[in-house]
PDB file of C-alpha atoms in Angstrom:
ATOM      1  CA  MET E   1     -14.924  24.997  94.257  1.00 66.00           C
ATOM      2  CA  TRP E   2     -11.947  25.157  91.942  1.00 69.00           C
ATOM      3  CA  GLY E   3     -15.316  25.652  88.763  1.00 74.00           C
ATOM      4  CA  PHE E   4     -16.192  28.409  91.009  1.00 76.00           C
ATOM      5  CA  VAL E   5     -12.274  29.876  91.189  1.00 76.00           C
ATOM      6  CA  THR E   6     -11.797  28.997  87.624  1.00 75.00           C
ATOM      7  CA  VAL E   7     -14.709  30.856  86.167  1.00 73.00           C
ATOM      8  CA  LEU E   8     -13.622  33.683  88.468  1.00 73.00           C
ATOM      9  CA  ASN E   9     -11.421  34.496  87.308  1.00 71.00           C
ATOM     10  CA  ASP E  10     -13.425  35.665  84.231  1.00 67.00           C
ATOM     11  CA  VAL E  11     -14.382  38.787  85.895  1.00 64.00           C
ATOM     12  CA  LEU E  12     -11.510  39.705  86.378  1.00 65.00           C
ATOM     13  CA  CYS E  13     -11.936  41.244  82.176  1.00 62.00           C
ATOM     14  CA  ARG E  14     -13.049  43.998  84.105  1.00 58.00           C
ATOM     15  CA  ILE E  15      -9.634  44.499  85.567  1.00 63.00           C
ATOM     16  CA  SER E  16      -7.092  44.116  83.303  1.00 63.00           C
ATOM     17  CA  ILE E  17      -8.282  46.396  80.511  1.00 59.00           C
ATOM     18  CA  TYR E  18      -7.264  49.491  82.678  1.00 57.00           C
ATOM     19  CA  PHE E  19      -3.546  47.790  82.760  1.00 61.00           C
ATOM     20  CA  ARG E  20      -3.148  47.803  78.618  1.00 57.00           C
ATOM     21  CA  SER E  21      -0.305  48.176  77.335  1.00 52.00           C
ATOM     22  CA  ASP E  22       2.026  47.626  74.677  1.00 47.00           C
ATOM     23  CA  LEU E  23       4.181  44.984  76.211  1.00 46.00           C
ATOM     24  CA  CYS E  24       1.268  43.041  77.633  1.00 50.00           C
ATOM     25  CA  PRO E  25      -2.750  43.377  76.213  1.00 54.00           C
ATOM     26  CA  GLY E  26      -5.207  43.639  78.284  1.00 52.00           C
ATOM     27  CA  ASN E  27      -6.852  40.681  77.648  1.00 63.00           C
ATOM     28  CA  ALA E  28      -4.209  38.720  78.328  1.00 67.00           C
ATOM     29  CA  ASP E  29      -5.125  37.237  82.092  1.00 70.00           C
ATOM     30  CA  PRO E  30      -7.160  34.365  80.140  1.00 76.00           C
ATOM     31  CA  VAL E  31      -4.722  33.785  78.002  1.00 78.00           C
ATOM     32  CA  PHE E  32      -2.091  32.997  80.896  1.00 79.00           C
ATOM     33  CA  PHE E  33      -4.547  30.973  83.028  1.00 83.00           C
ATOM     34  CA  LEU E  34      -5.930  29.029  79.991  1.00 85.00           C
ATOM     35  CA  PHE E  35      -1.754  28.920  79.573  1.00 88.00           C
ATOM     36  CA  GLY E  36      -1.078  27.268  82.886  1.00 88.00           C
ATOM     37  CA  ILE E  37      -3.624  24.919  82.405  1.00 90.00           C
ATOM     38  CA  LEU E  38      -1.876  23.848  80.089  1.00 92.00           C
ATOM     39  CA  ILE E  39       1.622  23.792  81.077  1.00 94.00           C
ATOM     40  CA  PHE E  40       0.872  22.232  84.302  1.00 95.00           C
ATOM     41  CA  SER E  41      -1.142  19.222  82.497  1.00 93.00           C
ATOM     42  CA  ILE E  42       1.701  16.602  82.234  1.00 94.00           C
ATOM     43  CA  PRO E  43       3.555  18.112  84.834  1.00 95.00           C
ATOM     44  CA  SER E  44       0.611  17.302  87.637  1.00 94.00           C
ATOM     45  CA  ALA E  45       0.246  13.561  85.460  1.00 93.00           C
ATOM     46  CA  LYS E  46       3.934  13.244  86.471  1.00 95.00           C
ATOM     47  CA  LEU E  47       3.335  14.124  89.992  1.00 95.00           C
ATOM     48  CA  ILE E  48       0.713  11.919  90.536  1.00 94.00           C
ATOM     49  CA  ASP E  49       2.746   9.195  89.248  1.00 94.00           C
ATOM     50  CA  TRP E  50       5.868  10.494  92.386  1.00 96.00           C
ATOM     51  CA  ILE E  51       3.567  11.384  95.306  1.00 94.00           C
ATOM     52  CA  GLY E  52      -0.330   9.902  94.234  1.00 92.00           C
ATOM     53  CA  TYR E  53      -3.890  11.356  94.157  1.00 90.00           C
ATOM     54  CA  HIS E  54      -4.266  12.284  97.121  1.00 89.00           C
ATOM     55  CA  LYS E  55      -1.040  14.382  97.915  1.00 92.00           C
ATOM     56  CA  THR E  56      -1.149  15.789  94.626  1.00 93.00           C
ATOM     57  CA  MET E  57      -5.004  17.579  95.439  1.00 91.00           C
ATOM     58  CA  VAL E  58      -2.684  18.639  98.392  1.00 92.00           C
ATOM     59  CA  VAL E  59      -0.552  19.785  96.867  1.00 94.00           C
ATOM     60  CA  GLY E  60      -3.308  21.517  94.202  1.00 93.00           C
ATOM     61  CA  LEU E  61      -5.142  22.993  97.026  1.00 91.00           C
ATOM     62  CA  PHE E  62      -1.644  25.020  98.378  1.00 94.00           C
ATOM     63  CA  THR E  63      -0.749  26.036  95.288  1.00 95.00           C
ATOM     64  CA  MET E  64      -4.291  27.434  94.329  1.00 91.00           C
ATOM     65  CA  GLY E  65      -3.989  28.826  97.745  1.00 92.00           C
ATOM     66  CA  LEU E  66      -0.906  30.372  97.306  1.00 95.00           C
ATOM     67  CA  GLY E  67      -2.501  31.811  93.433  1.00 92.00           C
ATOM     68  CA  ALA E  68      -5.551  33.208  95.391  1.00 90.00           C
ATOM     69  CA  PHE E  69      -3.410  35.219  98.150  1.00 93.00           C
ATOM     70  CA  LEU E  70      -0.905  36.532  95.485  1.00 92.00           C
ATOM     71  CA  PHE E  71      -4.091  38.927  94.489  1.00 87.00           C
ATOM     72  CA  ILE E  72      -3.777  40.656  97.504  1.00 89.00           C
ATOM     73  CA  PRO E  73      -0.539  42.062  97.203  1.00 91.00           C
ATOM     74  CA  ALA E  74      -1.374  42.223  93.335  1.00 85.00           C
ATOM     75  CA  ALA E  75      -4.417  44.286  94.259  1.00 82.00           C
ATOM     76  CA  ARG E  76      -2.170  46.848  96.510  1.00 83.00           C
ATOM     77  CA  ALA E  77       0.305  47.529  94.355  1.00 82.00           C
ATOM     78  CA  ALA E  78      -2.407  47.746  91.254  1.00 77.00           C
ATOM     79  CA  SER E  79       0.574  45.338  89.366  1.00 80.00           C
ATOM     80  CA  TYR E  80      -0.756  43.166  86.044  1.00 79.00           C
ATOM     81  CA  PRO E  81       2.669  41.024  85.737  1.00 84.00           C
ATOM     82  CA  LEU E  82       1.452  40.175  89.446  1.00 87.00           C
ATOM     83  CA  PHE E  83      -2.081  39.511  88.726  1.00 83.00           C
ATOM     84  CA  LEU E  84      -0.959  37.230  85.957  1.00 85.00           C
ATOM     85  CA  THR E  85       2.059  35.859  88.166  1.00 90.00           C
ATOM     86  CA  ALA E  86      -1.042  35.205  90.829  1.00 89.00           C
ATOM     87  CA  LEU E  87      -3.002  33.121  87.811  1.00 87.00           C
ATOM     88  CA  MET E  88      -0.236  30.791  86.869  1.00 90.00           C
ATOM     89  CA  ILE E  89      -0.080  29.894  90.390  1.00 93.00           C
ATOM     90  CA  LEU E  90      -3.938  29.515  90.888  1.00 91.00           C
ATOM     91  CA  ALA E  91      -4.023  27.621  87.253  1.00 91.00           C
ATOM     92  CA  ALA E  92      -1.394  25.171  88.037  1.00 95.00           C
ATOM     93  CA  GLY E  93      -2.699  24.088  91.666  1.00 94.00           C
ATOM     94  CA  ILE E  94      -6.392  23.775  89.802  1.00 91.00           C
ATOM     95  CA  THR E  95      -4.853  21.985  87.107  1.00 93.00           C
ATOM     96  CA  ALA E  96      -3.187  19.747  89.583  1.00 94.00           C
ATOM     97  CA  LEU E  97      -7.006  19.160  91.609  1.00 89.00           C
ATOM     98  CA  GLN E  98      -8.227  18.384  88.083  1.00 87.00           C
ATOM     99  CA  VAL E  99      -5.487  15.705  87.154  1.00 90.00           C
ATOM    100  CA  ALA E 100      -6.192  13.833  90.643  1.00 91.00           C
ATOM    101  CA  ALA E 101      -9.730  14.368  91.315  1.00 85.00           C
ATOM    102  CA  ASN E 102     -11.625  12.645  88.806  1.00 84.00           C
ATOM    103  CA  PRO E 103      -9.286   9.262  89.662  1.00 86.00           C
ATOM    104  CA  TYR E 104      -8.972   9.516  93.359  1.00 85.00           C
ATOM    105  CA  VAL E 105     -12.723   9.454  93.363  1.00 84.00           C
ATOM    106  CA  ALA E 106     -12.656   6.815  91.020  1.00 84.00           C
ATOM    107  CA  VAL E 107     -10.983   4.917  93.512  1.00 85.00           C
ATOM    108  CA  LEU E 108     -12.779   5.291  96.548  1.00 84.00           C
ATOM    109  CA  GLY E 109     -14.578   2.632  96.598  1.00 84.00           C
ATOM    110  CA  PRO E 110     -16.763  -0.495  94.746  1.00 88.00           C
ATOM    111  CA  ALA E 111     -15.287   0.233  90.493  1.00 85.00           C
ATOM    112  CA  GLU E 112     -19.653  -0.456  89.931  1.00 87.00           C
ATOM    113  CA  THR E 113     -20.691   2.962  91.144  1.00 87.00           C
ATOM    114  CA  ALA E 114     -16.931   4.524  89.956  1.00 85.00           C
ATOM    115  CA  SER E 115     -19.783   6.389  87.383  1.00 85.00           C
ATOM    116  CA  SER E 116     -21.818   7.768  90.133  1.00 86.00           C
ATOM    117  CA  ARG E 117     -19.502   9.450  92.183  1.00 85.00           C
ATOM    118  CA  LEU E 118     -17.600  10.876  89.642  1.00 82.00           C
ATOM    119  CA  ASN E 119     -21.447  12.135  88.136  1.00 85.00           C
ATOM    120  CA  LEU E 120     -21.869  13.707  91.648  1.00 83.00           C
ATOM    121  CA  ALA E 121     -18.469  15.264  91.919  1.00 80.00           C
ATOM    122  CA  GLN E 122     -18.492  16.742  88.848  1.00 80.00           C
ATOM    123  CA  ALA E 123     -22.257  17.760  89.463  1.00 84.00           C
ATOM    124  CA  PHE E 124     -20.964  19.816  92.281  1.00 80.00           C
ATOM    125  CA  ASN E 125     -17.988  21.748  89.539  1.00 78.00           C
ATOM    126  CA  SER E 126     -20.315  22.532  87.440  1.00 80.00           C
ATOM    127  CA  LEU E 127     -22.590  23.803  90.726  1.00 81.00           C
ATOM    128  CA  GLY E 128     -19.622  25.996  91.527  1.00 77.00           C
ATOM    129  CA  THR E 129     -19.543  27.400  87.730  1.00 76.00           C
ATOM    130  CA  THR E 130     -22.430  27.755  87.257  1.00 82.00           C
ATOM    131  CA  ILE E 131     -22.870  30.344  90.416  1.00 79.00           C
ATOM    132  CA  GLY E 132     -19.206  31.965  89.858  1.00 75.00           C
ATOM    133  CA  PRO E 133     -19.471  34.272  87.438  1.00 74.00           C
ATOM    134  CA  TYR E 134     -22.989  36.019  89.565  1.00 76.00           C
ATOM    135  CA  LEU E 135     -21.398  35.949  93.069  1.00 76.00           C
ATOM    136  CA  GLY E 136     -18.004  37.264  91.301  1.00 71.00           C
ATOM    137  CA  GLY E 137     -19.645  39.914  89.183  1.00 71.00           C
ATOM    138  CA  ALA E 138     -21.575  40.225  92.986  1.00 74.00           C
ATOM    139  CA  LEU E 139     -18.368  40.324  95.219  1.00 71.00           C
ATOM    140  CA  ILE E 140     -16.003  42.027  92.039  1.00 70.00           C
ATOM    141  CA  LEU E 141     -17.642  44.629  89.753  1.00 64.00           C
ATOM    142  CA  THR E 142     -20.004  46.562  92.516  1.00 64.00           C
ATOM    143  CA  ALA E 143     -18.232  50.023  91.477  1.00 64.00           C
ATOM    144  CA  VAL E 144     -19.492  51.792  88.208  1.00 64.00           C
ATOM    145  CA  PRO E 145     -16.140  51.917  85.852  1.00 69.00           C
ATOM    146  CA  LEU E 146     -15.224  55.056  84.123  1.00 71.00           C
ATOM    147  CA  SER E 147     -15.485  54.640  80.903  1.00 72.00           C
ATOM    148  CA  MET E 148     -11.706  53.963  78.759  1.00 71.00           C
ATOM    149  CA  GLU E 149     -11.255  58.262  77.209  1.00 79.00           C
ATOM    150  CA  SER E 150     -12.462  58.912  81.255  1.00 79.00           C
ATOM    151  CA  VAL E 151      -9.411  56.670  82.078  1.00 73.00           C
ATOM    152  CA  ARG E 152      -7.158  57.917  79.247  1.00 78.00           C
ATOM    153  CA  GLN E 153      -7.143  61.810  80.079  1.00 84.00           C
ATOM    154  CA  LEU E 154      -5.848  60.519  83.880  1.00 82.00           C
ATOM    155  CA  SER E 155      -3.156  62.231  84.875  1.00 84.00           C
ATOM    156  CA  PRO E 156       0.241  59.146  85.243  1.00 82.00           C
ATOM    157  CA  GLU E 157      -0.856  59.419  89.148  1.00 85.00           C
ATOM    158  CA  ALA E 158      -4.836  59.743  88.948  1.00 83.00           C
ATOM    159  CA  LEU E 159      -4.262  56.370  86.965  1.00 78.00           C
ATOM    160  CA  GLN E 160      -2.376  54.487  88.817  1.00 77.00           C
ATOM    161  CA  ALA E 161      -4.460  55.881  91.871  1.00 80.00           C
ATOM    162  CA  TYR E 162      -6.794  54.406  89.972  1.00 77.00           C
ATOM    163  CA  ARG E 163      -5.865  51.390  89.547  1.00 74.00           C
ATOM    164  CA  ILE E 164      -5.438  50.679  92.510  1.00 76.00           C
ATOM    165  CA  HIS E 165      -8.422  51.172  93.346  1.00 76.00           C
ATOM    166  CA  GLU E 166      -9.566  48.636  90.893  1.00 74.00           C
ATOM    167  CA  ALA E 167      -7.314  46.172  91.402  1.00 73.00           C
ATOM    168  CA  SER E 168      -8.634  46.271  95.141  1.00 74.00           C
ATOM    169  CA  SER E 169     -12.299  45.100  93.968  1.00 73.00           C
ATOM    170  CA  VAL E 170     -10.717  41.820  93.763  1.00 75.00           C
ATOM    171  CA  LYS E 171      -8.672  41.114  97.230  1.00 76.00           C
ATOM    172  CA  LEU E 172     -12.310  39.932  98.850  1.00 75.00           C
ATOM    173  CA  PRO E 173     -13.070  37.136  96.933  1.00 79.00           C
ATOM    174  CA  TYR E 174      -9.500  36.125  97.445  1.00 80.00           C
ATOM    175  CA  ILE E 175      -9.015  36.657 101.227  1.00 81.00           C
ATOM    176  CA  VAL E 176     -11.841  33.386 100.857  1.00 80.00           C
ATOM    177  CA  ILE E 177     -10.645  31.490  98.646  1.00 81.00           C
ATOM    178  CA  GLY E 178      -6.883  31.276 100.115  1.00 85.00           C
ATOM    179  CA  PRO E 179      -7.705  29.997 103.892  1.00 81.00           C
ATOM    180  CA  ASP E 180      -9.974  27.868 102.895  1.00 83.00           C
ATOM    181  CA  SER E 181      -8.165  26.341  99.746  1.00 84.00           C
ATOM    182  CA  CYS E 182      -5.109  26.249 102.733  1.00 83.00           C
ATOM    183  CA  CYS E 183      -7.691  25.082 105.169  1.00 83.00           C
ATOM    184  CA  ALA E 184      -8.948  22.085 102.847  1.00 81.00           C
ATOM    185  CA  GLY E 185      -5.592  21.344 101.518  1.00 82.00           C
ATOM    186  CA  ASN E 186      -4.335  20.496 106.017  1.00 80.00           C
ATOM    187  CA  ARG E 187      -7.474  19.087 106.684  1.00 78.00           C
ATOM    188  CA  HIS E 188      -7.176  16.346 103.773  1.00 74.00           C
ATOM    189  CA  CYS E 189      -3.117  16.472 105.159  1.00 74.00           C
ATOM    190  CA  ALA E 190      -4.157  14.118 108.308  1.00 67.00           C
ATOM    191  CA  ILE E 191      -6.525  11.973 105.955  1.00 63.00           C
TER     192      ILE E 191
END
């Protein structure tokens, strides 16, 4: 699942071009996401030391769900800083999952078959990484965008309305990802 979510964020680049400003370039979303992975790696490892692999995965799933849910108000308000905040929180959740999942899968069974379990887990991650851009493009990139020249000619009110319209296209995948992540976290709490 998190391979899908990780590459789904690449599709957001089209949305971000409408939010360019002198303070924050429109291509900041991959930088924020990858920076989030970088800064949350060590805290995720410390979290594993504190609460264990399994509970860290649960925390990661709920954090990922929170990040996904934040895309909904970000799209409604067409707020690029809120999009970037949602991406950072999503990155924190995915990082916790990535850091905890591999060692957790390795210790689930006999040491002799650990590499097979890791390969199987990574195969599903790779499947999500493969289909993510296609499904994300089909769900998010359905409308034909205005050219940048046309966007520059819009009045401030029309530009904001256009931003809200374009930003609303990202809601559907994250409306699915948010509850899915939280439900998966909830299922793992019971284990």
